[in-house]
GROMACS .gro file of N, CA and C in nm:
model
  384
    1MET      N    1   1.519   0.074  -1.331
    1MET     CA    2   1.388   0.010  -1.325
    1MET      C    3   1.306   0.079  -1.215
    2PRO      N    4   1.183   0.118  -1.246
    2PRO     CA    5   1.101   0.187  -1.146
    2PRO      C    6   1.061   0.095  -1.031
    3LYS      N    7   1.042   0.153  -0.915
    3LYS     CA    8   0.996   0.079  -0.799
    3LYS      C    9   0.852   0.033  -0.823
    4LEU      N   10   0.820  -0.090  -0.775
    4LEU     CA   11   0.687  -0.146  -0.791
    4LEU      C   12   0.606  -0.124  -0.664
    5ILE      N   13   0.488  -0.068  -0.682
    5ILE     CA   14   0.395  -0.046  -0.572
    5ILE      C   15   0.269  -0.127  -0.598
    6LEU      N   16   0.228  -0.204  -0.499
    6LEU     CA   17   0.104  -0.280  -0.507
    6LEU      C   18  -0.004  -0.203  -0.433
    7CYS      N   19  -0.108  -0.165  -0.504
    7CYS     CA   20  -0.222  -0.094  -0.446
    7CYS      C   21  -0.334  -0.195  -0.425
    8VAL      N   22  -0.366  -0.222  -0.299
    8VAL     CA   23  -0.472  -0.317  -0.264
    8VAL      C   24  -0.595  -0.236  -0.229
    9GLU      N   25  -0.684  -0.227  -0.326
    9GLU     CA   26  -0.801  -0.138  -0.317
    9GLU      C   27  -0.914  -0.199  -0.398
   10ASP      N   28  -1.031  -0.220  -0.335
   10ASP     CA   29  -1.142  -0.282  -0.407
   10ASP      C   30  -1.228  -0.182  -0.484
   11GLU      N   31  -1.210  -0.053  -0.463
   11GLU     CA   32  -1.284   0.047  -0.540
   11GLU      C   33  -1.203   0.082  -0.664
   12HIS      N   34  -1.254   0.040  -0.779
   12HIS     CA   35  -1.181   0.053  -0.905
   12HIS      C   36  -1.136   0.196  -0.934
   13LEU      N   37  -1.224   0.293  -0.915
   13LEU     CA   38  -1.188   0.431  -0.946
   13LEU      C   39  -1.076   0.482  -0.855
   14SER      N   40  -1.080   0.443  -0.729
   14SER     CA   41  -0.973   0.483  -0.636
   14SER      C   42  -0.840   0.420  -0.677
   15ALA      N   43  -0.845   0.293  -0.711
   15ALA     CA   44  -0.722   0.223  -0.753
   15ALA      C   45  -0.664   0.286  -0.879
   16GLU      N   46  -0.749   0.323  -0.972
   16GLU     CA   47  -0.702   0.385  -1.097
   16GLU      C   48  -0.643   0.524  -1.071
   17ALA      N   49  -0.702   0.598  -0.979
   17ALA     CA   50  -0.648   0.730  -0.945
   17ALA      C   51  -0.509   0.717  -0.883
   18VAL      N   52  -0.492   0.618  -0.797
   18VAL     CA   53  -0.361   0.592  -0.736
   18VAL      C   54  -0.262   0.551  -0.844
   19ARG      N   55  -0.305   0.462  -0.933
   19ARG     CA   56  -0.218   0.416  -1.040
   19ARG      C   57  -0.170   0.533  -1.127
   20ARG      N   58  -0.262   0.617  -1.166
   20ARG     CA   59  -0.226   0.731  -1.253
   20ARG      C   60  -0.128   0.826  -1.183
   21ALA      N   61  -0.157   0.859  -1.059
   21ALA     CA   62  -0.071   0.953  -0.986
   21ALA      C   63   0.070   0.897  -0.969
   22LEU      N   64   0.080   0.771  -0.933
   22LEU     CA   65   0.211   0.713  -0.909
   22LEU      C   66   0.285   0.681  -1.039
   23ASN      N   67   0.212   0.645  -1.144
   23ASN     CA   68   0.276   0.628  -1.275
   23ASN      C   69   0.337   0.760  -1.320
   24TYR      N   70   0.263   0.867  -1.301
   24TYR     CA   71   0.311   1.000  -1.339
   24TYR      C   72   0.439   1.035  -1.262
   25ALA      N   73   0.448   0.989  -1.138
   25ALA     CA   74   0.565   1.016  -1.055
   25ALA      C   75   0.681   0.921  -1.086
   26GLY      N   76   0.658   0.826  -1.178
   26GLY     CA   77   0.766   0.737  -1.220
   26GLY      C   78   0.766   0.600  -1.157
   27TYR      N   79   0.662   0.566  -1.084
   27TYR     CA   80   0.652   0.435  -1.022
   27TYR      C   81   0.573   0.339  -1.112
   28GLU      N   82   0.601   0.211  -1.097
   28GLU     CA   83   0.519   0.108  -1.159
   28GLU      C   84   0.414   0.068  -1.056
   29VAL      N   85   0.290   0.052  -1.098
   29VAL     CA   86   0.183   0.021  -1.003
   29VAL      C   87   0.105  -0.100  -1.051
   30GLN      N   88   0.084  -0.192  -0.958
   30GLN     CA   89   0.000  -0.307  -0.981
   30GLN      C   90  -0.116  -0.295  -0.884
   31THR      N   91  -0.235  -0.339  -0.924
   31THR     CA   92  -0.349  -0.329  -0.834
   31THR      C   93  -0.406  -0.468  -0.805
   32ALA      N   94  -0.470  -0.479  -0.690
   32ALA     CA   95  -0.540  -0.600  -0.649
   32ALA      C   96  -0.664  -0.556  -0.574
   33ALA      N   97  -0.777  -0.622  -0.600
   33ALA     CA   98  -0.903  -0.582  -0.538
   33ALA      C   99  -0.937  -0.660  -0.412
   34THR      N  100  -0.862  -0.767  -0.387
   34THR     CA  101  -0.886  -0.849  -0.268
   34THR      C  102  -0.752  -0.884  -0.203
   35ALA      N  103  -0.759  -0.929  -0.079
   35ALA     CA  104  -0.638  -0.972  -0.010
   35ALA      C  105  -0.580  -1.096  -0.077
   36ALA      N  106  -0.668  -1.186  -0.122
   36ALA     CA  107  -0.620  -1.308  -0.189
   36ALA      C  108  -0.544  -1.272  -0.317
   37ALA      N  109  -0.597  -1.180  -0.396
   37ALA     CA  110  -0.530  -1.137  -0.518
   37ALA      C  111  -0.399  -1.065  -0.485
   38ALA      N  112  -0.398  -0.989  -0.377
   38ALA     CA  113  -0.277  -0.919  -0.336
   38ALA      C  114  -0.168  -1.017  -0.295
   39LEU      N  115  -0.204  -1.118  -0.219
   39LEU     CA  116  -0.107  -1.218  -0.177
   39LEU      C  117  -0.048  -1.291  -0.298
   40ALA      N  118  -0.133  -1.328  -0.392
   40ALA     CA  119  -0.085  -1.395  -0.514
   40ALA      C  120   0.010  -1.304  -0.592
   41ALA      N  121  -0.026  -1.176  -0.603
   41ALA     CA  122   0.059  -1.081  -0.675
   41ALA      C  123   0.193  -1.064  -0.605
   42MET      N  124   0.191  -1.059  -0.472
   42MET     CA  125   0.314  -1.042  -0.394
   42MET      C  126   0.405  -1.163  -0.407
   43GLN      N  127   0.345  -1.282  -0.417
   43GLN     CA  128   0.425  -1.403  -0.432
   43GLN      C  129   0.483  -1.413  -0.573
   44ALA      N  130   0.411  -1.362  -0.671
   44ALA     CA  131   0.459  -1.366  -0.809
   44ALA      C  132   0.571  -1.266  -0.833
   45ARG      N  133   0.557  -1.149  -0.776
   45ARG     CA  134   0.658  -1.043  -0.791
   45ARG      C  135   0.654  -0.955  -0.668
   46ARG      N  136   0.761  -0.954  -0.596
   46ARG     CA  137   0.769  -0.881  -0.469
   46ARG      C  138   0.766  -0.730  -0.494
   47PRO      N  139   0.664  -0.661  -0.441
   47PRO     CA  140   0.661  -0.515  -0.458
   47PRO      C  141   0.756  -0.447  -0.360
   48ASP      N  142   0.788  -0.322  -0.389
   48ASP     CA  143   0.872  -0.243  -0.300
   48ASP      C  144   0.791  -0.178  -0.189
   49LEU      N  145   0.659  -0.168  -0.211
   49LEU     CA  146   0.569  -0.103  -0.116
   49LEU      C  147   0.428  -0.151  -0.143
   50VAL      N  148   0.348  -0.166  -0.037
   50VAL     CA  149   0.207  -0.200  -0.050
   50VAL      C  150   0.125  -0.086   0.007
   51LEU      N  151   0.029  -0.037  -0.072
   51LEU     CA  152  -0.072   0.058  -0.025
   51LEU      C  153  -0.196  -0.025   0.003
   52LEU      N  154  -0.239  -0.031   0.127
   52LEU     CA  155  -0.341  -0.126   0.170
   52LEU      C  156  -0.465  -0.058   0.224
   53ASP      N  157  -0.577  -0.078   0.156
   53ASP     CA  158  -0.706  -0.034   0.206
   53ASP      C  159  -0.745  -0.127   0.321
   54LEU      N  160  -0.811  -0.075   0.422
   54LEU     CA  161  -0.850  -0.157   0.536
   54LEU      C  162  -0.977  -0.238   0.511
   55LEU      N  163  -1.066  -0.185   0.428
   55LEU     CA  164  -1.194  -0.252   0.405
   55LEU      C  165  -1.192  -0.324   0.271
   56LEU      N  166  -1.156  -0.452   0.275
   56LEU     CA  167  -1.151  -0.535   0.155
   56LEU      C  168  -1.266  -0.635   0.160
   57PRO      N  169  -1.309  -0.686   0.045
   57PRO     CA  170  -1.423  -0.777   0.045
   57PRO      C  171  -1.397  -0.912   0.112
   58ASP      N  172  -1.272  -0.958   0.117
   58ASP     CA  173  -1.246  -1.091   0.170
   58ASP      C  174  -1.183  -1.092   0.310
   59VAL      N  175  -1.117  -0.984   0.351
   59VAL     CA  176  -1.055  -0.979   0.483
   59VAL      C  177  -1.026  -0.832   0.515
   60ASN      N  178  -1.016  -0.798   0.643
   60ASN     CA  179  -0.981  -0.659   0.672
   60ASN      C  180  -0.830  -0.642   0.661
   61GLY      N  181  -0.788  -0.521   0.638
   61GLY     CA  182  -0.647  -0.492   0.614
   61GLY      C  183  -0.557  -0.529   0.731
   62TYR      N  184  -0.607  -0.511   0.853
   62TYR     CA  185  -0.527  -0.548   0.970
   62TYR      C  186  -0.497  -0.698   0.969
   63SER      N  187  -0.598  -0.779   0.936
   63SER     CA  188  -0.579  -0.924   0.929
   63SER      C  189  -0.481  -0.961   0.818
   64PHE      N  190  -0.486  -0.885   0.708
   64PHE     CA  191  -0.394  -0.910   0.598
   64PHE      C  192  -0.250  -0.885   0.640
   65ILE      N  193  -0.227  -0.776   0.713
   65ILE     CA  194  -0.092  -0.747   0.763
   65ILE      C  195  -0.045  -0.861   0.852
   66ASP      N  196  -0.133  -0.908   0.939
   66ASP     CA  197  -0.100  -1.018   1.029
   66ASP      C  198  -0.070  -1.146   0.949
   67LEU      N  199  -0.147  -1.172   0.846
   67LEU     CA  200  -0.127  -1.289   0.760
   67LEU      C  201   0.010  -1.288   0.693
   68LEU      N  202   0.058  -1.171   0.655
   68LEU     CA  203   0.187  -1.162   0.587
   68LEU      C  204   0.303  -1.209   0.673
   69ARG      N  205   0.285  -1.210   0.804
   69ARG     CA  206   0.391  -1.257   0.894
   69ARG      C  207   0.424  -1.405   0.870
   70ASP      N  208   0.331  -1.479   0.809
   70ASP     CA  209   0.352  -1.620   0.781
   70ASP      C  210   0.431  -1.645   0.653
   71TYR      N  211   0.462  -1.541   0.580
   71TYR     CA  212   0.530  -1.555   0.451
   71TYR      C  213   0.667  -1.488   0.456
   72GLU      N  214   0.771  -1.571   0.455
   72GLU     CA  215   0.907  -1.519   0.462
   72GLU      C  216   0.934  -1.426   0.344
   73GLY      N  217   0.991  -1.312   0.374
   73GLY     CA  218   1.020  -1.211   0.271
   73GLY      C  219   0.907  -1.113   0.251
   74LEU      N  220   0.784  -1.162   0.250
   74LEU     CA  221   0.670  -1.072   0.232
   74LEU      C  222   0.644  -0.991   0.358
   75ASP      N  223   0.685  -1.044   0.472
   75ASP     CA  224   0.662  -0.975   0.599
   75ASP      C  225   0.752  -0.853   0.615
   76GLN      N  226   0.851  -0.836   0.527
   76GLN     CA  227   0.942  -0.722   0.535
   76GLN      C  228   0.906  -0.609   0.439
   77ILE      N  229   0.805  -0.630   0.355
   77ILE     CA  230   0.765  -0.528   0.259
   77ILE      C  231   0.695  -0.414   0.335
   78PRO      N  232   0.738  -0.289   0.313
   78PRO     CA  233   0.671  -0.178   0.382
   78PRO      C  234   0.526  -0.163   0.337
   79ILE      N  235   0.441  -0.133   0.435
   79ILE     CA  236   0.298  -0.116   0.409
   79ILE      C  237   0.255   0.021   0.456
   80VAL      N  238   0.176   0.087   0.371
   80VAL     CA  239   0.109   0.210   0.408
   80VAL      C  240  -0.040   0.181   0.403
   81ILE      N  241  -0.108   0.202   0.514
   81ILE     CA  242  -0.252   0.184   0.519
   81ILE      C  243  -0.318   0.306   0.456
   82VAL      N  244  -0.417   0.279   0.372
   82VAL     CA  245  -0.494   0.384   0.306
   82VAL      C  246  -0.639   0.362   0.346
   83SER      N  247  -0.695   0.457   0.423
   83SER     CA  248  -0.828   0.434   0.478
   83SER      C  249  -0.904   0.563   0.499
   84GLY      N  250  -1.033   0.552   0.496
   84GLY     CA  251  -1.120   0.664   0.529
   84GLY      C  252  -1.137   0.680   0.679
   85CYS      N  253  -1.091   0.583   0.755
   85CYS     CA  254  -1.102   0.587   0.901
   85CYS      C  255  -0.985   0.666   0.958
   86ALA      N  256  -1.015   0.781   1.014
   86ALA     CA  257  -0.910   0.871   1.064
   86ALA      C  258  -0.891   0.863   1.214
   87SER      N  259  -0.954   0.767   1.279
   87SER     CA  260  -0.947   0.763   1.425
   87SER      C  261  -0.805   0.734   1.473
   88PRO      N  262  -0.767   0.794   1.584
   88PRO     CA  263  -0.635   0.766   1.641
   88PRO      C  264  -0.616   0.618   1.674
   89GLU      N  265  -0.723   0.551   1.714
   89GLU     CA  266  -0.715   0.409   1.746
   89GLU      C  267  -0.679   0.326   1.623
   90ALA      N  268  -0.742   0.356   1.511
   90ALA     CA  269  -0.713   0.283   1.386
   90ALA      C  270  -0.569   0.306   1.344
   91GLN      N  271  -0.524   0.429   1.352
   91GLN     CA  272  -0.386   0.460   1.315
   91GLN      C  273  -0.287   0.393   1.409
   92SER      N  274  -0.317   0.392   1.538
   92SER     CA  275  -0.231   0.329   1.637
   92SER      C  276  -0.221   0.179   1.613
   93LEU      N  277  -0.333   0.115   1.585
   93LEU     CA  278  -0.333  -0.029   1.557
   93LEU      C  279  -0.249  -0.058   1.433
   94GLY      N  280  -0.263   0.024   1.330
   94GLY     CA  281  -0.182   0.007   1.210
   94GLY      C  282  -0.033   0.012   1.240
   95ARG      N  283   0.006   0.110   1.321
   95ARG     CA  284   0.148   0.123   1.359
   95ARG      C  285   0.194   0.003   1.441
   96GLU      N  286   0.108  -0.043   1.534
   96GLU     CA  287   0.141  -0.159   1.617
   96GLU      C  288   0.165  -0.283   1.531
   97LEU      N  289   0.091  -0.296   1.422
   97LEU     CA  290   0.106  -0.411   1.333
   97LEU      C  291   0.224  -0.396   1.237
   98GLY      N  292   0.284  -0.278   1.237
   98GLY     CA  293   0.404  -0.260   1.155
   98GLY      C  294   0.387  -0.174   1.032
   99ALA      N  295   0.270  -0.114   1.013
   99ALA     CA  296   0.253  -0.025   0.897
   99ALA      C  297   0.348   0.093   0.908
  100ARG      N  298   0.406   0.132   0.795
  100ARG     CA  299   0.505   0.240   0.794
  100ARG      C  300   0.440   0.376   0.776
  101GLY      N  301   0.311   0.377   0.741
  101GLY     CA  302   0.241   0.503   0.722
  101GLY      C  303   0.091   0.480   0.723
  102TYR      N  304   0.017   0.589   0.730
  102TYR     CA  305  -0.129   0.584   0.733
  102TYR      C  306  -0.178   0.705   0.655
  103LEU      N  307  -0.238   0.682   0.540
  103LEU     CA  308  -0.286   0.789   0.454
  103LEU      C  309  -0.439   0.791   0.460
  104ILE      N  310  -0.493   0.904   0.500
  104ILE     CA  311  -0.638   0.915   0.520
  104ILE      C  312  -0.706   0.962   0.392
  105LYS      N  313  -0.810   0.887   0.351
  105LYS     CA  314  -0.890   0.923   0.234
  105LYS      C  315  -0.986   1.033   0.273
  106PRO      N  316  -1.019   1.124   0.187
  106PRO     CA  317  -0.959   1.144   0.055
  106PRO      C  318  -0.825   1.216   0.068
  107PHE      N  319  -0.736   1.189  -0.024
  107PHE     CA  320  -0.605   1.253  -0.027
  107PHE      C  321  -0.577   1.301  -0.167
  108THR      N  322  -0.483   1.391  -0.179
  108THR     CA  323  -0.447   1.444  -0.311
  108THR      C  324  -0.331   1.362  -0.368
  109ALA      N  325  -0.310   1.376  -0.498
  109ALA     CA  326  -0.197   1.308  -0.562
  109ALA      C  327  -0.064   1.351  -0.501
  110PRO      N  328  -0.041   1.481  -0.476
  110PRO     CA  329   0.085   1.518  -0.411
  110PRO      C  330   0.103   1.458  -0.272
  111GLU      N  331  -0.005   1.445  -0.195
  111GLU     CA  332   0.004   1.382  -0.063
  111GLU      C  333   0.043   1.235  -0.076
  112LEU      N  334  -0.017   1.168  -0.174
  112LEU     CA  335   0.014   1.027  -0.199
  112LEU      C  336   0.161   1.010  -0.237
  113ILE      N  337   0.206   1.090  -0.330
  113ILE     CA  338   0.345   1.080  -0.376
  113ILE      C  339   0.442   1.113  -0.263
  114GLU      N  340   0.411   1.214  -0.185
  114GLU     CA  341   0.497   1.250  -0.071
  114GLU      C  342   0.505   1.135   0.029
  115CYS      N  343   0.393   1.070   0.055
  115CYS     CA  344   0.390   0.959   0.149
  115CYS      C  345   0.474   0.842   0.095
  116VAL      N  346   0.456   0.807  -0.031
  116VAL     CA  347   0.531   0.697  -0.092
  116VAL      C  348   0.680   0.729  -0.091
  117ASN      N  349   0.717   0.849  -0.133
  117ASN     CA  350   0.857   0.889  -0.132
  117ASN      C  351   0.915   0.884   0.010
  118GLY      N  352   0.834   0.925   0.107
  118GLY     CA  353   0.880   0.924   0.246
  118GLY      C  354   0.909   0.784   0.296
  119VAL      N  355   0.831   0.687   0.256
  119VAL     CA  356   0.852   0.549   0.300
  119VAL      C  357   0.968   0.483   0.224
  120LEU      N  358   0.973   0.506   0.094
  120LEU     CA  359   1.077   0.441   0.013
  120LEU      C  360   1.212   0.509   0.027
  121GLY      N  361   1.213   0.634   0.075
  121GLY     CA  362   1.339   0.703   0.096
  121GLY      C  363   1.382   0.780  -0.027
  122PRO      N  364   1.470   0.880  -0.006
  122PRO     CA  365   1.511   0.968  -0.116
  122PRO      C  366   1.583   0.896  -0.229
  123LYS      N  367   1.659   0.791  -0.198
  123LYS     CA  368   1.729   0.719  -0.305
  123LYS      C  369   1.632   0.640  -0.390
  124ALA      N  370   1.514   0.611  -0.336
  124ALA     CA  371   1.416   0.532  -0.409
  124ALA      C  372   1.324   0.618  -0.494
  125GLN      N  373   1.333   0.748  -0.479
  125GLN     CA  374   1.247   0.836  -0.556
  125GLN      C  375   1.278   0.824  -0.705
  126PRO      N  376   1.175   0.827  -0.788
  126PRO     CA  377   1.198   0.814  -0.931
  126PRO      C  378   1.269   0.937  -0.987
  127ALA      N  379   1.346   0.915  -1.090
  127ALA     CA  380   1.411   1.027  -1.158
  127ALA      C  381   1.307   1.103  -1.238
  128THR      N  382   1.321   1.233  -1.245
  128THR     CA  383   1.224   1.313  -1.321
  128THR      C  384   1.288   1.369  -1.446
   0.00000   0.00000   0.00000
């Protein structure tokens, strides 16, 4: 069974590009456009990894990471922040909150796949 990745991204075209790239790499991808939708999706089916945009319409990504601490089991899901903000401060704050990676937009499909594989580990990589 392929690993499930939840892409929390409010820009539809960006979410679809992530979905296509990761589907091609053998992952299952679910998308959510808001933090509320992401939380509901995570409670319905626990993903193996969350790709989290920082600028969401209902809450910022940092607050969402903090919110997950209140949900047993969800607080252990690895998170990779996906953002156009490349500042060292933003990346440092993400790491302090527990994010396992920080992918700066725009990125290529190979960069995305490499980042996901790096977080999930070699045994989690999809078979080709």
